[in-house]
Amino acid sequence: MSIIFFLILGGSFVILTLIVLQQIFLKAKWEYSIYFLLLYLPIYITILSLTLQATNSILLVKFFQILKELVVVCSVLGFLVYQKNVLEFPFRLHLVDKLFLAFVGLAMLYLFLPIGAPFLNKALYMKSILIPGFVYFIGRNTNFSDLEVNRVFQLIFFVTIAAFVVNIFEKSIDTHLQSLTGYANYNAVISDIEPAGHFGLTWTFETQAVTKRLASFYADPLELASSVLMGFSAGLIWFLTSKREKWFLYTVVMFCAMMGLFFSASRAAFAAFFLMVFFIALIFKLNKLIVSGVLLAVCFSAYILFFATDDLYYYVLDTLTFENTSSMGHVIEWLLALDSMVANPLGIGLAMSGNFGSVEDELRIGGENQFLIFGVQLGWIGMLLYILLLAYSIRYSLKVFNQTPNTMTARIAFVAATVKFGLLLPLFTANVEIYTYVSWVTWWMVGYSIREYQALNTHQPTLAI
């Protein structure tokens, strides 16, 4: 059975790759790589697991591993090939461009400094920083029609609904999809991670009460939880900016996204969801929604204090006081990272923190806070650059949403701003930048928004870095 699914999925994405590369090199549509990423990144780990289970070929696994980077690099090359007068354009860098360049440039410097992990590990980690920069670059140089932007959102809707359908399937058979695709074997063979937890996967797939946390076709429940925030934001902005008779599809998308949060059982993502909704209410000046949210929080607090079971009461209490195992784990990781940053304010080098595959366990310091992960490796300067990059990405995407007369562009800017803002909380408890679907796609959206911002404020054709 696994070989049938491998042939269907693997064959489909090979065909999709060829179609996208044809668009890039034969029709100068270098931007079409975003369509590939929207479909491939969510199901990436499932394809790798199925490939190993069906073929037992590490070579084939490596092929599918590099496919996403291959398409991104080809997209950048396609841009350079078709912009023959690129050197004649003046460089008009926006502040976000400069911050991204500074951040990537600092990481590149640390790649060659004789500190940190072995060079191969550092090079692989550098790739995880450089490729999102390329995706941002593609967004900065994307000139889509309304129809092409509409396709982007259709794919986001499709992925959100499909993830929910898979969650329902998992729930109905009371089994993780990853237990069927060879996920544990893939981790053991490729990532050298032995199965853990009561379900033979990793501890991330279960709660403290040993109930299942579902991940759909994503790598783990935390990635599902982060990714559905984008689906909800996209569904909401279409609901708010479309004719009322078209409400049904967008309501379904938002419902599927919210159910994904429940299936993932991620506390940080739940908090991020309410933070994002509060941010959206401020954007649209929806005072009634803000008041409703406050009342809901009060009612929830009252329920926990006076009516909840002891298990739920102490679960919430231990979470807030950082006394349960998971919360204590976060605190310990934060303290280890902060201790390293105080002792080494300029950082200790790439591939020394976080949960990326090239970070070896015996070298890892910290790893459950994206800000501190960069701080450990790139020092306080690197962490500050990353914080500023996020802050100004949100700020200028929001400005584009408020200023642009183009509804489709405004929708992209809205999703970029709200999702980057909503992910601020998960960034404190997870290595969110390794969740390539939500990370890369929102960086593309930020790049697209900055392109529009320069067009609005300079009235000139925009050429990015």
Coordinates of C-alpha atoms in Angstrom, one line a residue:
M1 CA 0.0 0.0 0.0
S2 CA 2.8 2.4 0.9
I3 CA 4.4 2.0 -2.5
I4 CA 1.1 3.0 -4.2
F5 CA 0.9 6.2 -2.2
F6 CA 4.5 6.9 -2.9
L7 CA 4.1 6.5 -6.6
I8 CA 1.0 8.8 -6.5
L9 CA 2.5 11.5 -4.3
G10 CA 6.1 11.2 -5.5
G11 CA 5.1 11.1 -9.2
S12 CA 2.7 14.0 -8.8
F13 CA 5.4 16.3 -7.2
V14 CA 8.0 15.3 -9.8
I15 CA 5.5 16.3 -12.5
L16 CA 4.7 19.5 -10.6
T17 CA 8.4 20.3 -10.4
L18 CA 8.9 19.9 -14.1
I19 CA 5.9 22.1 -14.8
V20 CA 7.2 24.8 -12.5
L21 CA 10.7 24.7 -13.9
Q22 CA 9.3 24.9 -17.4
Q23 CA 7.4 28.1 -16.3
I24 CA 10.5 29.5 -14.7
F25 CA 13.0 29.0 -17.6
L26 CA 10.8 28.9 -20.7
K27 CA 8.1 31.5 -19.8
A28 CA 10.0 33.8 -17.4
K29 CA 7.5 33.0 -14.6
W30 CA 10.1 32.7 -11.8
E31 CA 7.4 33.6 -9.3
Y32 CA 5.6 30.3 -9.9
S33 CA 7.9 28.6 -7.4
I34 CA 5.5 29.8 -4.7
Y35 CA 2.8 27.4 -6.1
F36 CA 5.2 24.5 -5.7
L37 CA 6.1 25.5 -2.1
L38 CA 2.5 25.9 -1.1
L39 CA 1.7 22.3 -2.1
Y40 CA 5.0 20.6 -1.3
L41 CA 6.1 22.0 2.0
P42 CA 3.0 20.9 4.1
I43 CA 3.4 17.3 3.0
Y44 CA 7.2 17.3 2.8
I45 CA 7.8 15.0 5.8
T46 CA 5.1 12.6 4.7
I47 CA 6.7 12.2 1.2
L48 CA 10.1 11.5 2.7
S49 CA 8.7 9.0 5.2
L50 CA 6.7 7.2 2.4
T51 CA 9.7 7.2 0.1
L52 CA 11.9 5.4 2.6
Q53 CA 9.2 3.0 3.6
A54 CA 8.2 2.1 0.0
T55 CA 11.7 2.0 -1.6
N56 CA 14.2 1.8 1.3
S57 CA 16.3 4.1 -0.8
I58 CA 18.2 6.8 1.0
L59 CA 19.2 8.3 -2.4
L60 CA 15.6 8.8 -3.3
V61 CA 14.9 10.4 0.1
K62 CA 17.8 12.8 -0.5
F63 CA 16.3 13.7 -3.9
F64 CA 13.0 14.7 -2.4
Q65 CA 14.8 16.5 0.5
I66 CA 16.6 18.9 -1.9
L67 CA 13.6 19.3 -4.2
K68 CA 12.3 22.4 -2.4
E69 CA 15.7 24.1 -2.3
L70 CA 16.2 23.2 -6.0
V71 CA 13.0 24.9 -7.0
V72 CA 13.8 28.1 -5.0
V73 CA 17.3 28.4 -6.4
C74 CA 16.1 27.8 -9.9
S75 CA 13.5 30.5 -9.3
V76 CA 16.2 33.0 -8.3
L77 CA 18.4 31.9 -11.3
G78 CA 15.3 32.3 -13.6
F79 CA 15.0 35.9 -12.4
L80 CA 18.6 36.7 -13.1
V81 CA 18.5 35.1 -16.5
Y82 CA 15.5 37.1 -17.7
Q83 CA 16.6 40.4 -16.1
K84 CA 19.4 41.0 -18.5
N85 CA 19.6 44.7 -17.5
V86 CA 19.5 44.0 -13.8
L87 CA 22.9 45.7 -13.3
E88 CA 21.6 48.9 -14.8
F89 CA 18.9 49.3 -12.1
P90 CA 19.8 51.4 -9.1
F91 CA 19.7 49.5 -5.8
R92 CA 16.9 51.0 -3.8
L93 CA 17.0 48.9 -0.6
H94 CA 14.1 49.2 1.8
L95 CA 14.8 48.9 5.6
V96 CA 13.5 45.4 5.7
D97 CA 15.9 44.5 2.8
K98 CA 18.8 45.9 4.7
L99 CA 17.8 44.0 7.9
F100 CA 17.5 40.7 6.0
L101 CA 20.8 41.3 4.2
A102 CA 22.5 42.1 7.5
F103 CA 21.1 39.1 9.2
V104 CA 22.1 36.7 6.4
G105 CA 25.4 38.4 6.0
L106 CA 26.2 38.0 9.7
A107 CA 25.2 34.3 9.5
M108 CA 27.5 34.0 6.4
L109 CA 30.4 35.4 8.4
Y110 CA 29.8 32.9 11.2
L111 CA 29.8 30.1 8.6
F112 CA 33.5 30.8 7.9
L113 CA 34.7 31.8 11.4
P114 CA 36.5 28.9 13.1
I115 CA 33.9 28.5 15.8
G116 CA 30.8 26.4 16.3
A117 CA 30.0 23.0 14.9
P118 CA 31.9 21.2 12.0
F119 CA 31.8 23.1 8.8
L120 CA 29.4 20.7 7.0
N121 CA 26.9 21.1 9.9
K122 CA 27.3 24.9 9.7
A123 CA 26.8 24.9 5.9
L124 CA 23.6 22.9 6.3
Y125 CA 22.4 25.3 8.9
M126 CA 23.3 28.3 6.8
K127 CA 21.1 26.8 4.1
S128 CA 18.1 27.1 6.5
I129 CA 18.8 30.8 6.8
L130 CA 19.7 31.5 3.2
I131 CA 16.7 29.8 1.5
P132 CA 14.1 31.9 3.4
G133 CA 16.1 34.9 2.2
F134 CA 15.8 33.7 -1.4
V135 CA 12.1 33.2 -0.9
Y136 CA 11.8 36.7 0.4
F137 CA 13.8 37.9 -2.6
I138 CA 11.4 36.1 -4.9
G139 CA 8.5 37.8 -3.2
R140 CA 10.2 41.2 -3.6
N141 CA 10.4 40.5 -7.4
T142 CA 6.9 38.9 -7.9
N143 CA 4.5 40.8 -10.1
F144 CA 1.3 38.8 -10.0
S145 CA -2.0 39.5 -11.5
D146 CA -5.1 39.3 -9.4
L147 CA -5.8 35.9 -10.9
E148 CA -2.4 34.6 -9.9
V149 CA -2.7 35.9 -6.3
N150 CA -6.1 34.3 -6.2
R151 CA -4.4 30.9 -6.9
V152 CA -2.1 31.5 -4.0
F153 CA -5.1 31.8 -1.6
Q154 CA -6.9 28.9 -3.3
L155 CA -3.9 26.7 -2.5
I156 CA -3.8 27.9 1.1
F157 CA -7.5 27.1 1.5
F158 CA -7.0 23.7 -0.1
V159 CA -4.1 22.8 2.3
T160 CA -6.1 24.0 5.3
I161 CA -9.1 21.9 4.5
A162 CA -7.0 18.9 3.5
A163 CA -5.2 19.0 6.8
F164 CA -8.6 18.9 8.6
V165 CA -9.8 16.0 6.5
V166 CA -6.6 14.0 7.4
N167 CA -7.1 14.9 11.1
I168 CA -10.7 13.5 10.9
F169 CA -9.2 10.3 9.4
E170 CA -6.7 10.0 12.1
K171 CA -9.3 10.6 14.8
S172 CA -11.7 8.0 13.2
I173 CA -9.1 5.3 13.3
D174 CA -7.5 6.5 16.5
T175 CA -4.0 6.4 14.9
H176 CA -1.5 9.0 13.9
L177 CA -0.9 9.3 10.1
Q178 CA 2.8 9.2 10.9
S179 CA 2.3 5.7 12.3
L180 CA 1.2 4.6 8.8
T181 CA 3.8 6.4 6.8
G182 CA 7.0 5.2 8.4
Y183 CA 7.8 8.4 10.2
A184 CA 9.6 6.7 13.1
N185 CA 11.7 4.7 10.8
Y186 CA 12.6 7.8 8.8
N187 CA 13.7 9.6 12.0
A188 CA 15.8 6.7 13.0
V189 CA 17.5 6.1 9.7
I190 CA 17.8 9.6 8.3
S191 CA 17.8 11.8 11.4
D192 CA 19.3 9.4 13.9
I193 CA 16.3 10.0 16.3
E194 CA 15.0 6.9 18.0
P195 CA 11.2 6.5 18.6
A196 CA 10.0 7.9 21.9
G197 CA 6.7 8.3 23.7
H198 CA 3.8 6.0 24.2
F199 CA 2.9 6.0 20.5
G200 CA 6.3 5.1 19.1
L201 CA 6.9 8.5 17.4
T202 CA 8.2 11.4 19.5
W203 CA 7.0 13.0 22.7
T204 CA 5.6 15.9 20.7
F205 CA 2.8 13.6 19.6
E206 CA 1.2 13.2 23.0
T207 CA -0.1 15.4 25.9
Q208 CA 0.9 15.0 29.5
A209 CA -2.3 12.9 30.0
V210 CA -1.0 10.5 27.3
T211 CA -3.7 11.5 24.8
K212 CA -2.9 11.9 21.1
R213 CA -1.8 15.2 19.6
L214 CA -2.5 14.9 15.9
A215 CA -0.3 16.5 13.1
S216 CA -2.2 15.6 9.9
F217 CA 0.4 15.4 7.1
Y218 CA 2.8 17.9 8.8
A219 CA 6.1 17.0 10.6
D220 CA 4.6 17.3 14.1
P221 CA 1.6 18.8 15.9
L222 CA 3.4 22.1 16.6
E223 CA 3.9 22.6 12.8
L224 CA 0.3 21.9 12.2
A225 CA -0.7 24.4 14.9
S226 CA 1.5 27.2 13.5
S227 CA 0.5 26.5 9.9
V228 CA -3.3 26.7 10.4
L229 CA -2.9 30.2 11.8
M230 CA -2.2 31.2 8.2
G231 CA -5.2 29.3 6.9
F232 CA -7.4 31.1 9.4
S233 CA -6.0 34.5 8.6
A234 CA -6.4 34.0 4.9
G235 CA -10.0 32.7 5.3
L236 CA -10.9 35.7 7.6
I237 CA -9.6 38.4 5.3
W238 CA -11.5 36.9 2.4
F239 CA -14.6 36.7 4.5
L240 CA -14.2 40.4 5.5
T241 CA -13.5 41.7 2.0
S242 CA -15.8 39.6 -0.2
K243 CA -19.5 39.7 -1.0
R244 CA -21.6 38.2 1.8
E245 CA -23.1 35.6 -0.5
K246 CA -19.6 34.0 -0.8
W247 CA -19.3 33.5 3.0
F248 CA -19.6 29.7 3.0
L249 CA -16.1 28.7 1.7
Y250 CA -14.2 31.1 3.9
T251 CA -16.2 30.0 7.0
V252 CA -15.3 26.4 6.2
V253 CA -11.6 27.3 5.9
M254 CA -11.7 29.2 9.3
F255 CA -13.5 26.3 10.9
C256 CA -11.0 23.8 9.6
A257 CA -8.1 25.9 10.8
M258 CA -9.6 26.2 14.3
M259 CA -10.2 22.5 14.5
G260 CA -6.6 22.0 13.5
L261 CA -5.6 23.9 16.7
F262 CA -7.8 21.6 18.8
F263 CA -6.3 18.4 17.2
S264 CA -2.8 19.7 17.7
A265 CA -3.4 20.5 21.4
S266 CA -0.7 23.2 21.3
R267 CA -1.1 25.7 24.2
A268 CA 1.2 28.3 22.6
A269 CA -0.7 28.1 19.3
F270 CA -4.0 28.6 21.2
A271 CA -2.6 31.7 22.8
A272 CA -1.2 32.8 19.5
F273 CA -4.6 32.4 17.9
F274 CA -6.3 34.7 20.4
L275 CA -3.4 37.1 20.2
M276 CA -3.8 37.2 16.4
V277 CA -7.5 37.7 16.6
F278 CA -7.0 40.6 19.1
F279 CA -4.5 42.1 16.6
I280 CA -7.0 41.7 13.8
A281 CA -9.7 43.4 15.9
L282 CA -7.4 46.3 16.5
I283 CA -6.6 46.6 12.7
F284 CA -10.3 46.7 11.8
K285 CA -11.3 48.7 15.0
L286 CA -13.7 45.9 15.9
N287 CA -14.4 47.1 19.5
K288 CA -17.2 44.6 20.0
L289 CA -14.8 41.7 19.1
I290 CA -12.3 43.0 21.6
V291 CA -14.9 43.3 24.3
S292 CA -16.2 39.8 23.4
G293 CA -12.7 38.4 23.6
V294 CA -12.2 39.9 27.1
L295 CA -15.5 38.6 28.3
L296 CA -14.7 35.1 26.9
A297 CA -11.3 35.2 28.7
V298 CA -13.1 36.1 32.0
C299 CA -15.7 33.4 31.5
F300 CA -13.0 30.8 30.8
S301 CA -11.1 31.9 33.9
A302 CA -14.3 31.6 36.0
Y303 CA -15.0 28.2 34.6
I304 CA -11.4 27.0 35.4
L305 CA -11.6 28.4 38.9
F306 CA -15.1 27.2 39.9
F307 CA -16.3 24.4 37.6
A308 CA -13.4 22.6 36.0
T309 CA -12.3 19.1 36.9
D310 CA -9.2 18.9 39.1
D311 CA -7.2 17.5 36.2
L312 CA -8.0 20.5 34.0
Y313 CA -7.6 23.0 36.8
Y314 CA -4.1 21.8 37.7
Y315 CA -3.2 21.4 34.0
V316 CA -3.9 25.1 33.5
L317 CA -2.3 26.2 36.8
D318 CA 0.8 24.2 36.1
T319 CA 1.0 25.7 32.6
L320 CA 0.7 29.3 33.9
T321 CA 3.2 28.7 36.7
F322 CA 5.6 26.7 34.5
E323 CA 5.5 23.7 36.9
N324 CA 4.5 21.0 34.4
T325 CA 7.1 19.0 32.6
S326 CA 6.7 20.7 29.2
S327 CA 6.8 24.2 30.7
M328 CA 9.8 23.4 32.9
G329 CA 11.6 22.1 29.9
H330 CA 11.1 25.4 28.1
V331 CA 12.4 27.3 31.1
I332 CA 15.5 25.1 31.4
E333 CA 16.2 25.6 27.7
W334 CA 15.8 29.3 28.0
L335 CA 18.1 29.5 31.0
L336 CA 20.8 27.5 29.3
A337 CA 20.6 29.7 26.2
L338 CA 20.7 32.9 28.2
D339 CA 23.7 31.6 30.2
S340 CA 25.5 31.0 26.9
M341 CA 24.6 34.4 25.6
V342 CA 25.9 36.1 28.8
A343 CA 29.1 34.2 28.6
N344 CA 29.5 34.6 24.9
P345 CA 27.7 37.8 23.8
L346 CA 29.1 37.5 20.3
G347 CA 27.7 34.0 19.9
I348 CA 29.3 30.6 19.7
G349 CA 28.7 29.8 16.0
L350 CA 26.2 28.2 13.7
A351 CA 24.6 24.8 14.3
M352 CA 25.0 25.1 18.0
S353 CA 21.3 25.6 19.1
G354 CA 17.8 24.7 18.0
N355 CA 16.2 21.6 16.5
F356 CA 17.4 21.8 13.0
G357 CA 18.7 18.5 11.6
S358 CA 22.4 19.6 11.4
V359 CA 22.5 20.5 15.1
E360 CA 24.1 17.6 17.0
D361 CA 22.6 16.7 20.4
E362 CA 26.0 16.8 22.2
L363 CA 26.6 20.3 20.9
R364 CA 23.1 21.8 21.3
I365 CA 22.6 24.6 23.8
G366 CA 19.0 25.7 24.2
G367 CA 16.6 25.1 21.4
E368 CA 13.0 26.0 22.4
N369 CA 13.0 29.7 21.7
Q370 CA 13.6 31.1 18.2
F371 CA 15.0 34.4 19.5
L372 CA 17.4 32.7 21.9
I373 CA 18.4 30.1 19.3
F374 CA 19.7 32.9 17.1
G375 CA 21.2 34.7 20.1
V376 CA 23.2 31.6 21.1
Q377 CA 24.6 31.2 17.6
L378 CA 24.9 34.8 16.3
G379 CA 25.1 36.7 19.6
W380 CA 23.0 39.6 20.9
I381 CA 23.5 41.4 17.5
G382 CA 22.0 38.5 15.6
M383 CA 19.0 38.2 17.9
L384 CA 18.4 41.9 17.7
L385 CA 18.6 41.9 13.9
Y386 CA 16.0 39.1 13.8
I387 CA 13.7 40.9 16.2
L388 CA 13.9 44.1 14.2
L389 CA 13.4 42.1 11.0
L390 CA 10.1 40.7 12.4
A391 CA 9.0 44.0 13.8
Y392 CA 9.5 46.0 10.6
S393 CA 8.1 43.2 8.5
I394 CA 4.8 43.4 10.5
R395 CA 4.8 47.2 10.5
Y396 CA 5.3 47.7 6.7
S397 CA 3.0 44.8 5.7
L398 CA 0.3 46.5 7.8
K399 CA 1.0 49.8 6.1
V400 CA 0.6 48.2 2.7
F401 CA -2.7 46.7 3.8
N402 CA -4.0 50.2 4.8
Q403 CA -2.6 52.0 1.8
T404 CA -2.8 49.8 -1.3
P405 CA -5.8 50.2 -3.6
N406 CA -5.4 46.6 -4.8
T407 CA -7.6 44.2 -2.8
M408 CA -5.5 41.1 -3.6
T409 CA -2.3 42.8 -2.5
A410 CA -4.0 44.0 0.6
R411 CA -5.0 40.4 1.4
I412 CA -1.4 39.2 1.1
A413 CA -0.2 42.0 3.3
F414 CA -2.8 41.3 5.9
V415 CA -1.9 37.6 6.1
A416 CA 1.8 38.5 6.3
A417 CA 1.3 41.0 9.1
T418 CA -1.2 39.0 11.2
V419 CA 0.5 35.6 10.9
K420 CA 4.0 37.0 11.7
F421 CA 2.4 38.8 14.7
G422 CA 0.5 35.7 15.8
L423 CA 3.6 33.6 15.7
L424 CA 5.4 35.8 18.2
L425 CA 4.2 33.6 21.0
P426 CA 5.2 30.2 19.5
L427 CA 8.6 31.8 18.7
F428 CA 9.2 31.8 22.5
T429 CA 8.6 28.1 22.8
A430 CA 9.7 26.5 19.5
N431 CA 12.1 26.7 16.7
V432 CA 9.4 28.0 14.4
E433 CA 11.6 28.9 11.4
I434 CA 12.1 25.2 10.7
Y435 CA 8.3 25.0 10.0
T436 CA 9.0 25.7 6.3
Y437 CA 5.4 26.0 5.1
V438 CA 4.3 28.9 7.3
S439 CA 7.8 30.4 7.6
W440 CA 8.7 30.5 3.9
V441 CA 5.3 31.4 2.6
T442 CA 4.9 34.3 5.0
W443 CA 8.4 35.5 4.1
W444 CA 7.3 35.5 0.5
M445 CA 4.3 37.5 1.5
V446 CA 6.4 40.0 3.4
G447 CA 8.7 40.4 0.3
Y448 CA 5.6 40.9 -1.9
S449 CA 4.3 43.5 0.5
I450 CA 7.6 45.5 0.6
R451 CA 7.6 45.5 -3.2
E452 CA 4.1 47.1 -3.1
Y453 CA 5.2 49.6 -0.4
Q454 CA 8.0 50.9 -2.5
A455 CA 5.8 51.1 -5.5
L456 CA 3.3 53.1 -3.6
N457 CA 5.8 55.5 -2.1
T458 CA 8.2 56.0 -5.0
H459 CA 5.9 55.5 -8.0
Q460 CA 8.8 53.6 -9.7
P461 CA 9.2 50.0 -10.9
T462 CA 10.6 48.1 -7.9
L463 CA 13.7 45.9 -8.2
A464 CA 14.7 44.2 -5.1
I465 CA 18.1 43.3 -3.8

